[in-house]
């Protein structure tokens, strides 16, 4: 057990998948940022709930910092193969594609902040046929895959804990807003779909 929590020789682990994961993290989050601004028309409205956005930012920052700190410090190494780590890097790409799918499914209805227009449709196609928040699910999977690519139990713990807190709060805030803005249309949509994981939540 101690060898998992404290690895005295971090160089014994091939850092190539970790470096690739960090490259993907920075490049793909940058791409998501550009696509987000273009889909939103480049004119985001004032945030209705800044705390939830700040929590998401803190969760993502914690993931990046823990992914850099713990593996290079030789703390918390998981005995996972290099092949597993590369598979996790591949999973990051799949999660990225899943998030793009969710964003482009919303199309012109995609916004950077919580807003809705009178009479706005409730999107129930694409990934929204299955879960209410596929974009958030994709982001969670992306960062979990990142932690697995790091092959570090402490990084994974940080990601799971911070994501659970940040996304649970964000979804609560967003659903409260959608129920107020779209009323019975959103209620009918939500009644037949899980928030993130069918059968669980």
mmCIF file of C-alpha atoms in Angstrom:
data_model
loop_
_atom_site.group_PDB
_atom_site.id
_atom_site.type_symbol
_atom_site.label_atom_id
_atom_site.label_comp_id
_atom_site.label_asym_id
_atom_site.label_seq_id
_atom_site.Cartn_x
_atom_site.Cartn_y
_atom_site.Cartn_z
ATOM 1 C CA UNK A 1 0.000 0.000 0.000
ATOM 2 C CA UNK A 2 2.818 2.405 0.855
ATOM 3 C CA UNK A 3 4.374 1.911 -2.579
ATOM 4 C CA UNK A 4 1.168 3.224 -4.124
ATOM 5 C CA UNK A 5 0.940 6.292 -1.888
ATOM 6 C CA UNK A 6 4.614 7.190 -2.000
ATOM 7 C CA UNK A 7 6.746 6.309 -5.000
ATOM 8 C CA UNK A 8 10.378 7.217 -4.205
ATOM 9 C CA UNK A 9 11.377 7.064 -7.865
ATOM 10 C CA UNK A 10 8.917 8.992 -10.077
ATOM 11 C CA UNK A 11 11.244 8.452 -13.054
ATOM 12 C CA UNK A 12 10.398 4.739 -12.873
ATOM 13 C CA UNK A 13 7.086 5.688 -14.478
ATOM 14 C CA UNK A 14 7.131 6.643 -18.142
ATOM 15 C CA UNK A 15 5.970 10.258 -18.197
ATOM 16 C CA UNK A 16 5.053 10.248 -21.911
ATOM 17 C CA UNK A 17 1.293 9.601 -21.395
ATOM 18 C CA UNK A 18 1.231 12.254 -18.662
ATOM 19 C CA UNK A 19 2.870 14.826 -20.915
ATOM 20 C CA UNK A 20 0.459 13.914 -23.723
ATOM 21 C CA UNK A 21 -2.466 14.289 -21.300
ATOM 22 C CA UNK A 22 -1.300 17.770 -20.312
ATOM 23 C CA UNK A 23 -0.866 18.785 -23.949
ATOM 24 C CA UNK A 24 -4.394 17.592 -24.712
ATOM 25 C CA UNK A 25 -5.720 19.320 -21.609
ATOM 26 C CA UNK A 26 -4.409 22.716 -22.687
ATOM 27 C CA UNK A 27 -5.089 22.353 -26.404
ATOM 28 C CA UNK A 28 -8.584 20.886 -26.137
ATOM 29 C CA UNK A 29 -9.784 23.242 -23.414
ATOM 30 C CA UNK A 30 -8.551 26.070 -25.629
ATOM 31 C CA UNK A 31 -10.530 24.668 -28.566
ATOM 32 C CA UNK A 32 -13.624 24.339 -26.381
ATOM 33 C CA UNK A 33 -13.211 27.961 -25.333
ATOM 34 C CA UNK A 34 -13.036 29.168 -28.941
ATOM 35 C CA UNK A 35 -15.996 27.041 -30.049
ATOM 36 C CA UNK A 36 -18.003 28.175 -27.019
ATOM 37 C CA UNK A 37 -17.529 31.842 -27.833
ATOM 38 C CA UNK A 38 -18.425 31.345 -31.493
ATOM 39 C CA UNK A 39 -21.556 29.337 -30.749
ATOM 40 C CA UNK A 40 -22.620 31.887 -28.166
ATOM 41 C CA UNK A 41 -22.202 34.655 -30.702
ATOM 42 C CA UNK A 42 -19.402 36.302 -28.759
ATOM 43 C CA UNK A 43 -21.846 38.200 -26.555
ATOM 44 C CA UNK A 44 -22.233 36.406 -23.221
ATOM 45 C CA UNK A 45 -24.838 37.851 -20.873
ATOM 46 C CA UNK A 46 -24.042 38.758 -17.260
ATOM 47 C CA UNK A 47 -23.784 35.607 -15.178
ATOM 48 C CA UNK A 48 -26.842 34.798 -13.074
ATOM 49 C CA UNK A 49 -24.816 32.638 -10.728
ATOM 50 C CA UNK A 50 -21.102 33.398 -10.520
ATOM 51 C CA UNK A 51 -20.360 31.013 -7.675
ATOM 52 C CA UNK A 52 -21.109 27.907 -9.727
ATOM 53 C CA UNK A 53 -18.817 29.075 -12.520
ATOM 54 C CA UNK A 54 -16.109 29.883 -10.017
ATOM 55 C CA UNK A 55 -16.443 26.425 -8.457
ATOM 56 C CA UNK A 56 -16.034 24.787 -11.874
ATOM 57 C CA UNK A 57 -12.938 26.881 -12.513
ATOM 58 C CA UNK A 58 -11.483 25.889 -9.153
ATOM 59 C CA UNK A 59 -12.206 22.204 -9.809
ATOM 60 C CA UNK A 60 -10.454 22.326 -13.179
ATOM 61 C CA UNK A 61 -7.509 24.220 -11.707
ATOM 62 C CA UNK A 62 -7.227 21.688 -8.867
ATOM 63 C CA UNK A 63 -7.152 18.858 -11.422
ATOM 64 C CA UNK A 64 -4.334 20.497 -13.379
ATOM 65 C CA UNK A 65 -2.274 21.363 -10.296
ATOM 66 C CA UNK A 66 -2.662 17.920 -8.735
ATOM 67 C CA UNK A 67 -1.800 16.299 -12.070
ATOM 68 C CA UNK A 68 1.430 18.268 -12.149
ATOM 69 C CA UNK A 69 2.322 18.135 -8.457
ATOM 70 C CA UNK A 70 1.740 14.577 -7.274
ATOM 71 C CA UNK A 71 3.236 12.528 -10.150
ATOM 72 C CA UNK A 72 6.421 14.584 -10.313
ATOM 73 C CA UNK A 73 6.725 14.561 -6.533
ATOM 74 C CA UNK A 74 6.498 10.769 -6.567
ATOM 75 C CA UNK A 75 3.359 10.730 -4.409
ATOM 76 C CA UNK A 76 0.333 8.526 -4.984
ATOM 77 C CA UNK A 77 1.520 6.554 -8.023
ATOM 78 C CA UNK A 78 -0.934 3.883 -9.163
ATOM 79 C CA UNK A 79 0.476 0.573 -10.465
ATOM 80 C CA UNK A 80 -1.135 0.924 -13.893
ATOM 81 C CA UNK A 81 0.499 0.026 -17.186
ATOM 82 C CA UNK A 82 1.688 2.492 -19.792
ATOM 83 C CA UNK A 83 -0.893 1.017 -22.161
ATOM 84 C CA UNK A 84 -3.640 1.866 -19.669
ATOM 85 C CA UNK A 85 -2.373 5.436 -19.438
ATOM 86 C CA UNK A 86 -2.405 5.810 -23.230
ATOM 87 C CA UNK A 87 -5.945 4.395 -23.285
ATOM 88 C CA UNK A 88 -6.903 7.106 -20.782
ATOM 89 C CA UNK A 89 -5.397 9.732 -23.099
ATOM 90 C CA UNK A 90 -7.581 8.298 -25.862
ATOM 91 C CA UNK A 91 -10.588 8.541 -23.535
ATOM 92 C CA UNK A 92 -9.862 12.252 -23.144
ATOM 93 C CA UNK A 93 -10.284 12.627 -26.915
ATOM 94 C CA UNK A 94 -13.553 10.677 -26.832
ATOM 95 C CA UNK A 95 -14.879 12.888 -24.020
ATOM 96 C CA UNK A 96 -13.812 15.980 -25.960
ATOM 97 C CA UNK A 97 -15.727 14.767 -29.041
ATOM 98 C CA UNK A 98 -18.744 14.024 -26.840
ATOM 99 C CA UNK A 99 -18.711 17.572 -25.474
ATOM 100 C CA UNK A 100 -18.497 19.039 -28.983
ATOM 101 C CA UNK A 101 -21.463 16.874 -29.990
ATOM 102 C CA UNK A 102 -23.494 18.253 -27.078
ATOM 103 C CA UNK A 103 -22.511 21.841 -27.881
ATOM 104 C CA UNK A 104 -23.287 21.614 -31.592
ATOM 105 C CA UNK A 105 -26.586 19.866 -30.826
ATOM 106 C CA UNK A 106 -27.652 23.006 -28.965
ATOM 107 C CA UNK A 107 -26.346 25.162 -31.805
ATOM 108 C CA UNK A 108 -27.671 28.715 -31.523
ATOM 109 C CA UNK A 109 -29.194 27.880 -28.135
ATOM 110 C CA UNK A 110 -25.757 27.314 -26.631
ATOM 111 C CA UNK A 111 -24.789 30.096 -24.197
ATOM 112 C CA UNK A 112 -21.865 30.790 -21.917
ATOM 113 C CA UNK A 113 -24.144 31.847 -19.079
ATOM 114 C CA UNK A 114 -27.577 30.846 -17.816
ATOM 115 C CA UNK A 115 -30.093 32.506 -20.125
ATOM 116 C CA UNK A 116 -33.200 31.602 -22.090
ATOM 117 C CA UNK A 117 -35.547 33.418 -24.440
ATOM 118 C CA UNK A 118 -39.360 33.378 -24.207
ATOM 119 C CA UNK A 119 -40.780 30.364 -26.008
ATOM 120 C CA UNK A 120 -37.386 28.707 -26.325
ATOM 121 C CA UNK A 121 -37.491 25.029 -27.291
ATOM 122 C CA UNK A 122 -36.239 22.313 -24.988
ATOM 123 C CA UNK A 123 -33.632 20.348 -26.917
ATOM 124 C CA UNK A 124 -34.290 16.613 -26.690
ATOM 125 C CA UNK A 125 -32.203 15.320 -29.595
ATOM 126 C CA UNK A 126 -28.675 13.963 -29.894
ATOM 127 C CA UNK A 127 -27.125 13.235 -26.492
ATOM 128 C CA UNK A 128 -29.955 15.201 -24.854
ATOM 129 C CA UNK A 129 -32.258 12.292 -25.620
ATOM 130 C CA UNK A 130 -30.458 10.272 -22.944
ATOM 131 C CA UNK A 131 -29.292 12.712 -20.240
ATOM 132 C CA UNK A 132 -30.101 16.305 -19.353
ATOM 133 C CA UNK A 133 -26.514 17.548 -19.076
ATOM 134 C CA UNK A 134 -24.333 15.689 -21.592
ATOM 135 C CA UNK A 135 -21.865 18.581 -21.799
ATOM 136 C CA UNK A 136 -21.148 18.399 -18.087
ATOM 137 C CA UNK A 137 -20.940 14.605 -18.263
ATOM 138 C CA UNK A 138 -18.343 14.958 -21.022
ATOM 139 C CA UNK A 139 -16.298 17.398 -18.933
ATOM 140 C CA UNK A 140 -16.342 15.080 -15.925
ATOM 141 C CA UNK A 141 -15.258 12.121 -18.054
ATOM 142 C CA UNK A 142 -12.514 14.265 -19.595
ATOM 143 C CA UNK A 143 -10.974 15.140 -16.236
ATOM 144 C CA UNK A 144 -11.383 11.621 -14.819
ATOM 145 C CA UNK A 145 -9.576 10.296 -17.906
ATOM 146 C CA UNK A 146 -6.899 12.943 -17.350
ATOM 147 C CA UNK A 147 -6.401 11.726 -13.769
ATOM 148 C CA UNK A 148 -6.160 8.125 -14.957
ATOM 149 C CA UNK A 149 -3.601 9.159 -17.576
ATOM 150 C CA UNK A 150 -1.597 10.616 -14.673
ATOM 151 C CA UNK A 151 -1.761 7.175 -13.004
ATOM 152 C CA UNK A 152 -2.042 8.861 -9.638
ATOM 153 C CA UNK A 153 -4.508 8.048 -6.861
ATOM 154 C CA UNK A 154 -4.194 11.508 -5.282
ATOM 155 C CA UNK A 155 -4.900 13.278 -8.565
ATOM 156 C CA UNK A 156 -7.868 10.970 -9.125
ATOM 157 C CA UNK A 157 -9.185 11.711 -5.621
ATOM 158 C CA UNK A 158 -8.870 15.464 -6.177
ATOM 159 C CA UNK A 159 -10.722 15.222 -9.500
ATOM 160 C CA UNK A 160 -13.534 13.042 -8.129
ATOM 161 C CA UNK A 161 -14.099 15.170 -5.026
ATOM 162 C CA UNK A 162 -13.875 18.604 -6.659
ATOM 163 C CA UNK A 163 -15.933 17.567 -9.686
ATOM 164 C CA UNK A 164 -18.631 16.031 -7.489
ATOM 165 C CA UNK A 165 -18.968 19.276 -5.534
ATOM 166 C CA UNK A 166 -18.656 21.716 -8.450
ATOM 167 C CA UNK A 167 -20.862 19.939 -10.992
ATOM 168 C CA UNK A 168 -23.553 18.955 -8.477
ATOM 169 C CA UNK A 169 -23.849 22.609 -7.473
ATOM 170 C CA UNK A 170 -23.741 23.872 -11.081
ATOM 171 C CA UNK A 171 -26.445 21.438 -12.178
ATOM 172 C CA UNK A 172 -28.618 22.404 -9.226
ATOM 173 C CA UNK A 173 -28.292 26.091 -10.152
ATOM 174 C CA UNK A 174 -28.911 25.452 -13.853
ATOM 175 C CA UNK A 175 -31.947 23.278 -13.310
ATOM 176 C CA UNK A 176 -33.497 25.813 -10.963
ATOM 177 C CA UNK A 177 -33.062 28.442 -13.668
ATOM 178 C CA UNK A 178 -34.436 26.199 -16.445
ATOM 179 C CA UNK A 179 -37.506 25.297 -14.423
ATOM 180 C CA UNK A 180 -38.190 28.978 -13.807
ATOM 181 C CA UNK A 181 -37.529 29.997 -17.416
ATOM 182 C CA UNK A 182 -39.087 27.094 -19.332
ATOM 183 C CA UNK A 183 -41.635 25.922 -16.755
ATOM 184 C CA UNK A 184 -43.676 22.856 -17.728
ATOM 185 C CA UNK A 185 -41.680 22.285 -20.945
ATOM 186 C CA UNK A 186 -38.527 21.595 -18.977
ATOM 187 C CA UNK A 187 -40.411 19.649 -16.304
ATOM 188 C CA UNK A 188 -41.786 17.304 -18.964
ATOM 189 C CA UNK A 189 -38.336 16.888 -20.512
ATOM 190 C CA UNK A 190 -36.602 16.273 -17.162
ATOM 191 C CA UNK A 191 -39.177 13.746 -16.000
ATOM 192 C CA UNK A 192 -37.961 11.114 -18.445
ATOM 193 C CA UNK A 193 -34.201 11.645 -18.250
ATOM 194 C CA UNK A 194 -31.430 11.409 -15.674
ATOM 195 C CA UNK A 195 -29.198 14.396 -15.015
ATOM 196 C CA UNK A 196 -25.919 12.607 -15.773
ATOM 197 C CA UNK A 197 -26.121 8.827 -15.337
ATOM 198 C CA UNK A 198 -29.273 6.904 -16.359
ATOM 199 C CA UNK A 199 -30.622 4.916 -13.457
ATOM 200 C CA UNK A 200 -28.467 6.672 -10.872
ATOM 201 C CA UNK A 201 -28.737 10.479 -10.949
#
